[in-house]
Coordinates of C-alpha atoms in Angstrom, one line a residue:
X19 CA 87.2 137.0 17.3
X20 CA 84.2 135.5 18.8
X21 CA 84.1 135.2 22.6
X22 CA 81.1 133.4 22.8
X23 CA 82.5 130.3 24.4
X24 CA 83.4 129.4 28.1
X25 CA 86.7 130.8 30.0
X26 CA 87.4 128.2 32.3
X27 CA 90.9 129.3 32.4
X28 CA 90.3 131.9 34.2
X29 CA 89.9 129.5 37.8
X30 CA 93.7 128.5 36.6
X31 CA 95.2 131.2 36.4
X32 CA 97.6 131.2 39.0
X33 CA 98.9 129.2 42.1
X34 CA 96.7 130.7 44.6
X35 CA 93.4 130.8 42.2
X36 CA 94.1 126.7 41.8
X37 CA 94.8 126.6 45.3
X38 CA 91.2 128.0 45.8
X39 CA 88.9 126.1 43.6
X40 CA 90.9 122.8 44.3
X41 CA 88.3 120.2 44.5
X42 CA 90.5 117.1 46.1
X43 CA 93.1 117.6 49.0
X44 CA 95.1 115.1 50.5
X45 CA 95.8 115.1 54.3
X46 CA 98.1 113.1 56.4
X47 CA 94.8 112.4 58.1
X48 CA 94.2 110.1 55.4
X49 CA 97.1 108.0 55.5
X50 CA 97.5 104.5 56.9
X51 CA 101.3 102.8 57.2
X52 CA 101.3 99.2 56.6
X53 CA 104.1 98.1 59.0
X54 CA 105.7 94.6 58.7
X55 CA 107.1 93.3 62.1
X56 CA 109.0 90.2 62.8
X57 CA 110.1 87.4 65.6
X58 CA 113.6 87.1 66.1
X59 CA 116.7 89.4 67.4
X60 CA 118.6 90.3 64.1
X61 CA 118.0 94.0 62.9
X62 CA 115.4 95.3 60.9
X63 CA 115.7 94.2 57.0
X64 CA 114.9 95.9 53.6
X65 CA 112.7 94.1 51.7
X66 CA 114.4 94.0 48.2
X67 CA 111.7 94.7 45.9
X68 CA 110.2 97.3 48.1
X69 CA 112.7 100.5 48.6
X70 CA 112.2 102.0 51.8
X71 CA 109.6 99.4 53.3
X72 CA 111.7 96.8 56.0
X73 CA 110.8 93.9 58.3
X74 CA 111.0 95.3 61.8
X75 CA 112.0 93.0 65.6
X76 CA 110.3 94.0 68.2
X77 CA 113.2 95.9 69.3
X78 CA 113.1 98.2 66.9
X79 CA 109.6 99.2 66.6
X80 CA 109.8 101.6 68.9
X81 CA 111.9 104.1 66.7
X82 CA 109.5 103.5 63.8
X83 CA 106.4 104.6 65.7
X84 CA 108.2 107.9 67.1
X85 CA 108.9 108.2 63.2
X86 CA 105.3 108.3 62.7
X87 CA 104.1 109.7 65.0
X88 CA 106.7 112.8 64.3
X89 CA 105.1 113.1 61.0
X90 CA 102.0 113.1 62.2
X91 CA 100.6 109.4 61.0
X92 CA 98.3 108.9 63.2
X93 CA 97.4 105.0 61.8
X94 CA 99.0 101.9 61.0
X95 CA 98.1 98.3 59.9
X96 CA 100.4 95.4 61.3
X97 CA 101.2 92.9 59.5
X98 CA 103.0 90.1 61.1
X99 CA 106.3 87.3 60.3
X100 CA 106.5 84.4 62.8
X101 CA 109.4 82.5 63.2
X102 CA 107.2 79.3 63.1
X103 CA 104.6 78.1 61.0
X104 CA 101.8 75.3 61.0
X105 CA 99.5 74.2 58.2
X106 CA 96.5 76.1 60.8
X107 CA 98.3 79.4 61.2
X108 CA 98.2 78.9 65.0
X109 CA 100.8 81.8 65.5
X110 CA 97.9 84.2 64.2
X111 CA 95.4 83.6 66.7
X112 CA 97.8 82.9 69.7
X113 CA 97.7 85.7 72.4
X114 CA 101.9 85.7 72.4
X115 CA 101.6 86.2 68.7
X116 CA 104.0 88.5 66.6
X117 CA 101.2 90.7 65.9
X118 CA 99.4 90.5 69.2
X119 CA 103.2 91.5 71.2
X120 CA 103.5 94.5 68.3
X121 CA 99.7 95.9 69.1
X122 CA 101.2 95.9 72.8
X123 CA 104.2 97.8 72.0
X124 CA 103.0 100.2 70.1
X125 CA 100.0 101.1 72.4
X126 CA 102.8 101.0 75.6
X127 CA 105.0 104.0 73.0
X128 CA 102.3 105.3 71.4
X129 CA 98.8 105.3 72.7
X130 CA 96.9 107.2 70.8
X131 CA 98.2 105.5 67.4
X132 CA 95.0 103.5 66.2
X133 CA 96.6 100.0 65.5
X134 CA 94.5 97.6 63.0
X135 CA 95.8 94.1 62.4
X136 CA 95.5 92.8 59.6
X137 CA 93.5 89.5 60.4
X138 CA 94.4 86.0 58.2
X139 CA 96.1 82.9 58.1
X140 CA 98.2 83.2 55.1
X141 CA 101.7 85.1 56.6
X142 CA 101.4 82.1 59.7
X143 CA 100.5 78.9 56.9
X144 CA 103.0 76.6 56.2
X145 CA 101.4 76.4 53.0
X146 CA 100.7 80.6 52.1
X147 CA 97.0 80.2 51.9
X148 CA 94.3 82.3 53.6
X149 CA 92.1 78.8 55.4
X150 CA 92.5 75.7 56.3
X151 CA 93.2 73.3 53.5
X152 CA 91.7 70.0 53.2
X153 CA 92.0 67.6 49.7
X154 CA 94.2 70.2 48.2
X155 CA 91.3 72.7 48.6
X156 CA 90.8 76.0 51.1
X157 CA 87.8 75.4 53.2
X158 CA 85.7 77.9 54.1
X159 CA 83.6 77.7 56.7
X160 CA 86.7 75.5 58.9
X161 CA 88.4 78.5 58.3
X162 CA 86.5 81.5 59.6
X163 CA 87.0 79.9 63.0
X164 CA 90.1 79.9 63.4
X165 CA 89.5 83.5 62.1
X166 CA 87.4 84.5 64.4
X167 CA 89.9 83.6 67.2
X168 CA 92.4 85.8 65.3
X169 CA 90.4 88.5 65.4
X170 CA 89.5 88.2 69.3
X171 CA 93.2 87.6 70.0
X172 CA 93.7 91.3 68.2
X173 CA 91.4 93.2 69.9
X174 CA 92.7 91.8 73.1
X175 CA 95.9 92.8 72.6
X176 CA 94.7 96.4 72.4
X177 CA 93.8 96.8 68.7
X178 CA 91.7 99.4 67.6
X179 CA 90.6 97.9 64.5
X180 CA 90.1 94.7 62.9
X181 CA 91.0 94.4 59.0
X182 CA 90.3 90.8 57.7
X183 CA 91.6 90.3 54.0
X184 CA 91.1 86.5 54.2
X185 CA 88.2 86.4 51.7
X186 CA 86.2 83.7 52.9
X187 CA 82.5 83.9 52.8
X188 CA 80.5 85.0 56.0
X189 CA 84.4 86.2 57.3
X190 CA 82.5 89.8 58.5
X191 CA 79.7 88.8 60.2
X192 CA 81.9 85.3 61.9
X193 CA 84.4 87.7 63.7
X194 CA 81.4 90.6 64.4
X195 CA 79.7 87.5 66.0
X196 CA 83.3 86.9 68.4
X197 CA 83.9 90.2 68.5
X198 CA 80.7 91.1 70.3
X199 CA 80.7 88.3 72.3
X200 CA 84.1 88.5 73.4
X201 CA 82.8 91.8 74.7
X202 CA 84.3 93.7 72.0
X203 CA 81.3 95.4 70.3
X204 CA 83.3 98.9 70.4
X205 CA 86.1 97.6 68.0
X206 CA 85.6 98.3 64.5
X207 CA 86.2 96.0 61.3
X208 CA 87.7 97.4 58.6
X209 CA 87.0 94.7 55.9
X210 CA 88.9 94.0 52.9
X211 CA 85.5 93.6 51.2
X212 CA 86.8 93.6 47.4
X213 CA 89.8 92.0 47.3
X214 CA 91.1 91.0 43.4
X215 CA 93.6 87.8 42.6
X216 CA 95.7 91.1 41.8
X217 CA 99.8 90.5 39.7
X218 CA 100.8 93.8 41.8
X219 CA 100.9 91.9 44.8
X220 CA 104.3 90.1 44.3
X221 CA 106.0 92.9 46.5
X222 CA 103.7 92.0 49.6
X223 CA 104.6 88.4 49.0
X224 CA 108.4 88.9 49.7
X225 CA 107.9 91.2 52.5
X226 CA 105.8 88.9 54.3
X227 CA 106.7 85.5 53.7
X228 CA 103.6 84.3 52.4
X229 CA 103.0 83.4 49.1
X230 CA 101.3 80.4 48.3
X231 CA 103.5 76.7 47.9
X232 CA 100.8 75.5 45.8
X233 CA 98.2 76.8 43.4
X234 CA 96.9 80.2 43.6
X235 CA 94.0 82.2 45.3
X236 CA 91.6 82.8 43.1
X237 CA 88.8 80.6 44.3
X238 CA 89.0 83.0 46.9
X239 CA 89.9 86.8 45.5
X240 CA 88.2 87.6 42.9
X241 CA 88.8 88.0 39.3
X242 CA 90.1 91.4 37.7
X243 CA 87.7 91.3 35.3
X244 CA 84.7 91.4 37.3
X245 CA 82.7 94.7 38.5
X246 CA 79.5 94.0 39.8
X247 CA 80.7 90.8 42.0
X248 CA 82.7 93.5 43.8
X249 CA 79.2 95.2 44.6
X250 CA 78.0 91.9 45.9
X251 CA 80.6 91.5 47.7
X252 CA 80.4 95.1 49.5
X253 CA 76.8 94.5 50.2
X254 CA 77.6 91.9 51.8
X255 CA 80.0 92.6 54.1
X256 CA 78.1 96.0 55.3
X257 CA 75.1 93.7 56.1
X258 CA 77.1 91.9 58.1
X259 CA 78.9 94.7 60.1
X260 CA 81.5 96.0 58.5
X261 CA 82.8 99.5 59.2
X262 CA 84.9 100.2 56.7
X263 CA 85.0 98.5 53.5
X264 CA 88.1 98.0 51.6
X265 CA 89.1 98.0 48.0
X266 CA 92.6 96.3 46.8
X267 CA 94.7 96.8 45.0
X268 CA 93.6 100.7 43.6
X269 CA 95.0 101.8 40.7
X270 CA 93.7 99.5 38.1
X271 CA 90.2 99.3 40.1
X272 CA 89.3 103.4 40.6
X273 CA 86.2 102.4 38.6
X274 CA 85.5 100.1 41.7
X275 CA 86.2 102.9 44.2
X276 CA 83.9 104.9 42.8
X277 CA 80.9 102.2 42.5
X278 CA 81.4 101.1 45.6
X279 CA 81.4 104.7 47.2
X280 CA 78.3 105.6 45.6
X281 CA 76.4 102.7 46.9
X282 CA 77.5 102.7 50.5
X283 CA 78.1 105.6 52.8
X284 CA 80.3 103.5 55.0
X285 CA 83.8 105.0 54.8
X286 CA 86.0 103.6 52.0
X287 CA 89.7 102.3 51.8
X288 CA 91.9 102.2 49.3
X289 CA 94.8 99.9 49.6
X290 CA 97.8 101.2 47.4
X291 CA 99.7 98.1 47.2
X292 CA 103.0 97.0 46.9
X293 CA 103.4 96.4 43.1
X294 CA 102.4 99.8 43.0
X295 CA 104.7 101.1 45.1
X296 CA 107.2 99.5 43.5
X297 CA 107.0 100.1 39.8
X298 CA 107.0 104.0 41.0
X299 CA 110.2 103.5 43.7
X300 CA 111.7 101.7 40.4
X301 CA 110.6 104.4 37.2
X302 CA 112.2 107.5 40.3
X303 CA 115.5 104.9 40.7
X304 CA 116.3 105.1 36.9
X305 CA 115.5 108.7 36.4
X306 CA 112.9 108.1 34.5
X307 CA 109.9 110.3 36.5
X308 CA 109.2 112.6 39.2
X309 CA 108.3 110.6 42.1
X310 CA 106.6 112.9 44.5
X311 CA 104.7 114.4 41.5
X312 CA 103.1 110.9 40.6
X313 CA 102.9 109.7 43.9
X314 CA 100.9 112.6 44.7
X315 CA 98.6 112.4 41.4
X316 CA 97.8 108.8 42.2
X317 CA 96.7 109.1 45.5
X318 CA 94.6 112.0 44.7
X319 CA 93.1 109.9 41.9
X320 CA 92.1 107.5 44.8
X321 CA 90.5 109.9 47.0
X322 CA 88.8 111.9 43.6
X323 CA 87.5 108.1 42.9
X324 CA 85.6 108.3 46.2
X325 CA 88.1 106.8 48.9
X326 CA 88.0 108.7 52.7
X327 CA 91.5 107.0 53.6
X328 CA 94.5 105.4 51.9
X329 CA 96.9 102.1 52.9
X330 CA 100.0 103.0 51.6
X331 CA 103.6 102.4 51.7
X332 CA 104.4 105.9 50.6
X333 CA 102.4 107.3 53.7
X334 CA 106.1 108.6 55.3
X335 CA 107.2 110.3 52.1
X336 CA 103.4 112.2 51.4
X337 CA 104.0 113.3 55.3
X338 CA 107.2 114.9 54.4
X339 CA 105.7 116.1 50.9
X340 CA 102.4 118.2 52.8
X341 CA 105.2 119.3 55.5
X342 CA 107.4 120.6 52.3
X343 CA 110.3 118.9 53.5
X344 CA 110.7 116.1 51.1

């Protein structure tokens, strides 16, 4: 028989030769924890579409960090759940805010965590939506002061980076503007530059209170169907001072990842979001597939795309998984 032909098999040939030539490795380096907290006394709660992911009080972040930082996490993004809500989001940019009081917890347990807030209106809207609304529409440029506030409110409550996912135009260089002359040019902003009017966002929804109670949000996200907006959109926001440039949700959009990572050289997020994470929690629930196997192929896939880090609710389990104690 011929042999003229090319052996690749021979850099599979065993664990340890695969191990050598491996290409992609995930670290827990890479992870970020998306944490939801909440006002109020009563104990933590399980969000119901989201095995695993719960709705913490104040007092019981604590036992959640030392979680973390146990596992070696060394990041997390705060989202927040106010007991009250106004058709502004005032409980966003107040300095007594859920989010603001959690960024002070954590630093007070945990100092060296990096805390980034996640900075919009939508989870402290009576209405769900991301701005002010005026004649049944969002309003851009009304909104990206109260925004701005947010933002400053964050970084004085000791957070280490800023993430807006708001989606208005100008929302980057606004808060880089109050940032800087709040004196807080040293803080970061991790933008959630390509954001898509996503379906696997439904999870998120009912762990943070905030879907919309009217229309939708795509005259602000964008549409799934489009790929060069989303390199407009990146452009724009490293022009205007982003850090870090997001791109959500992932799996559907690693196409994205990778056009966005080869025209910037600005570190690049993937956010692994919660429909995601829940059509895998529900396929490993019913038997049907080997969680830690796929969970581990699709965040590979993200940083193969192009991504540096990854914002994912499965951030605790990959910990235990590179620790071989899953």
């Amino acid at each position: 028989m011929s042999s003229n032909f090319d052996r690749h098999r021979r850099l599979r040939s065993s664990a340890a030769m695969r191990d050598l030539v491996r290409e992609t490795v995930l670290h827990t380096d890479d992870l970020i924890y998306p944490i939801f907290v909440k006002e109020g006394k009563e104990a933590k709660t399980e969000v119901s579409s989201m095995p695993g992911v719960f709705q913490f009080p104040l007092h019981e972040l604590a036992a959640e960090i030392t979680e973390l930082t146990k596992l070696g996490i060394k990041a997390i993004i705060l989202f927040g759940l106010p007991d009250d809500k106004d058709d502004v989001g005032t409980g966003a940019y107040h300095d007594h805010g859920i989010v603001q009081e959690a960024t002070r917890l954590v630093k007070k347990i945990a100092p060296d965590m990096l805390v980034i807030a996640d900075t919009c209106l939508c989870e402290f809207t009576d209405h769900g939506h991301c701005g002010v609304i005026e004649n049944g529409g969002v309003k851009n440029d009304a909104s990206l002061e109260l925004l701005k506030q947010t933002a400053v409110s964050q970084a004085k409550a000791g957070a280490d980076i800023i993430a807006p996912s708001n989606m208005m135009d100008g929302f980057v260089q606004v808060i880089r503007e109050g940032l800087d002359e709040a004196g807080y040019q040293d803080i970061p902003i991790m933008s959630y530059a390509v954001k898509y009017a996503s379906a696997f966002y439904g999870p998120f929804r009912d762990a943070a209170n905030s879907a919309p109670q009217f229309g939708d949000r795509k005259t602000y996200q964008m549409d799934p169907a489009n790929r060069l907006e989303a390199l407009r959109e990146a452009k724009s926001d490293e022009r205007e001072g982003a850090d870090f440039l997001i791109v959500k949700p992932s799996l559907s959009y690693l196409d994205i990842i990778r056009d966005v990572r080869n025209q910037t050289n600005l570190p690049v997020v993937a956010y692994n979001v919660s429909g995601e994470y829940a059509m895998v929690k529900a396929a490993s629930a019913n038997g049907w597939i080997d969680e830690e196997r796929i969970v581990m192929e699709m965040l590979t896939s993200m940083k193969r795309a192009g991504v540096s880090l990854i914002i994912t609710y499965f951030a605790k389990d990959v910990a235990l998984y590179l620790k071989g104690d899953a």
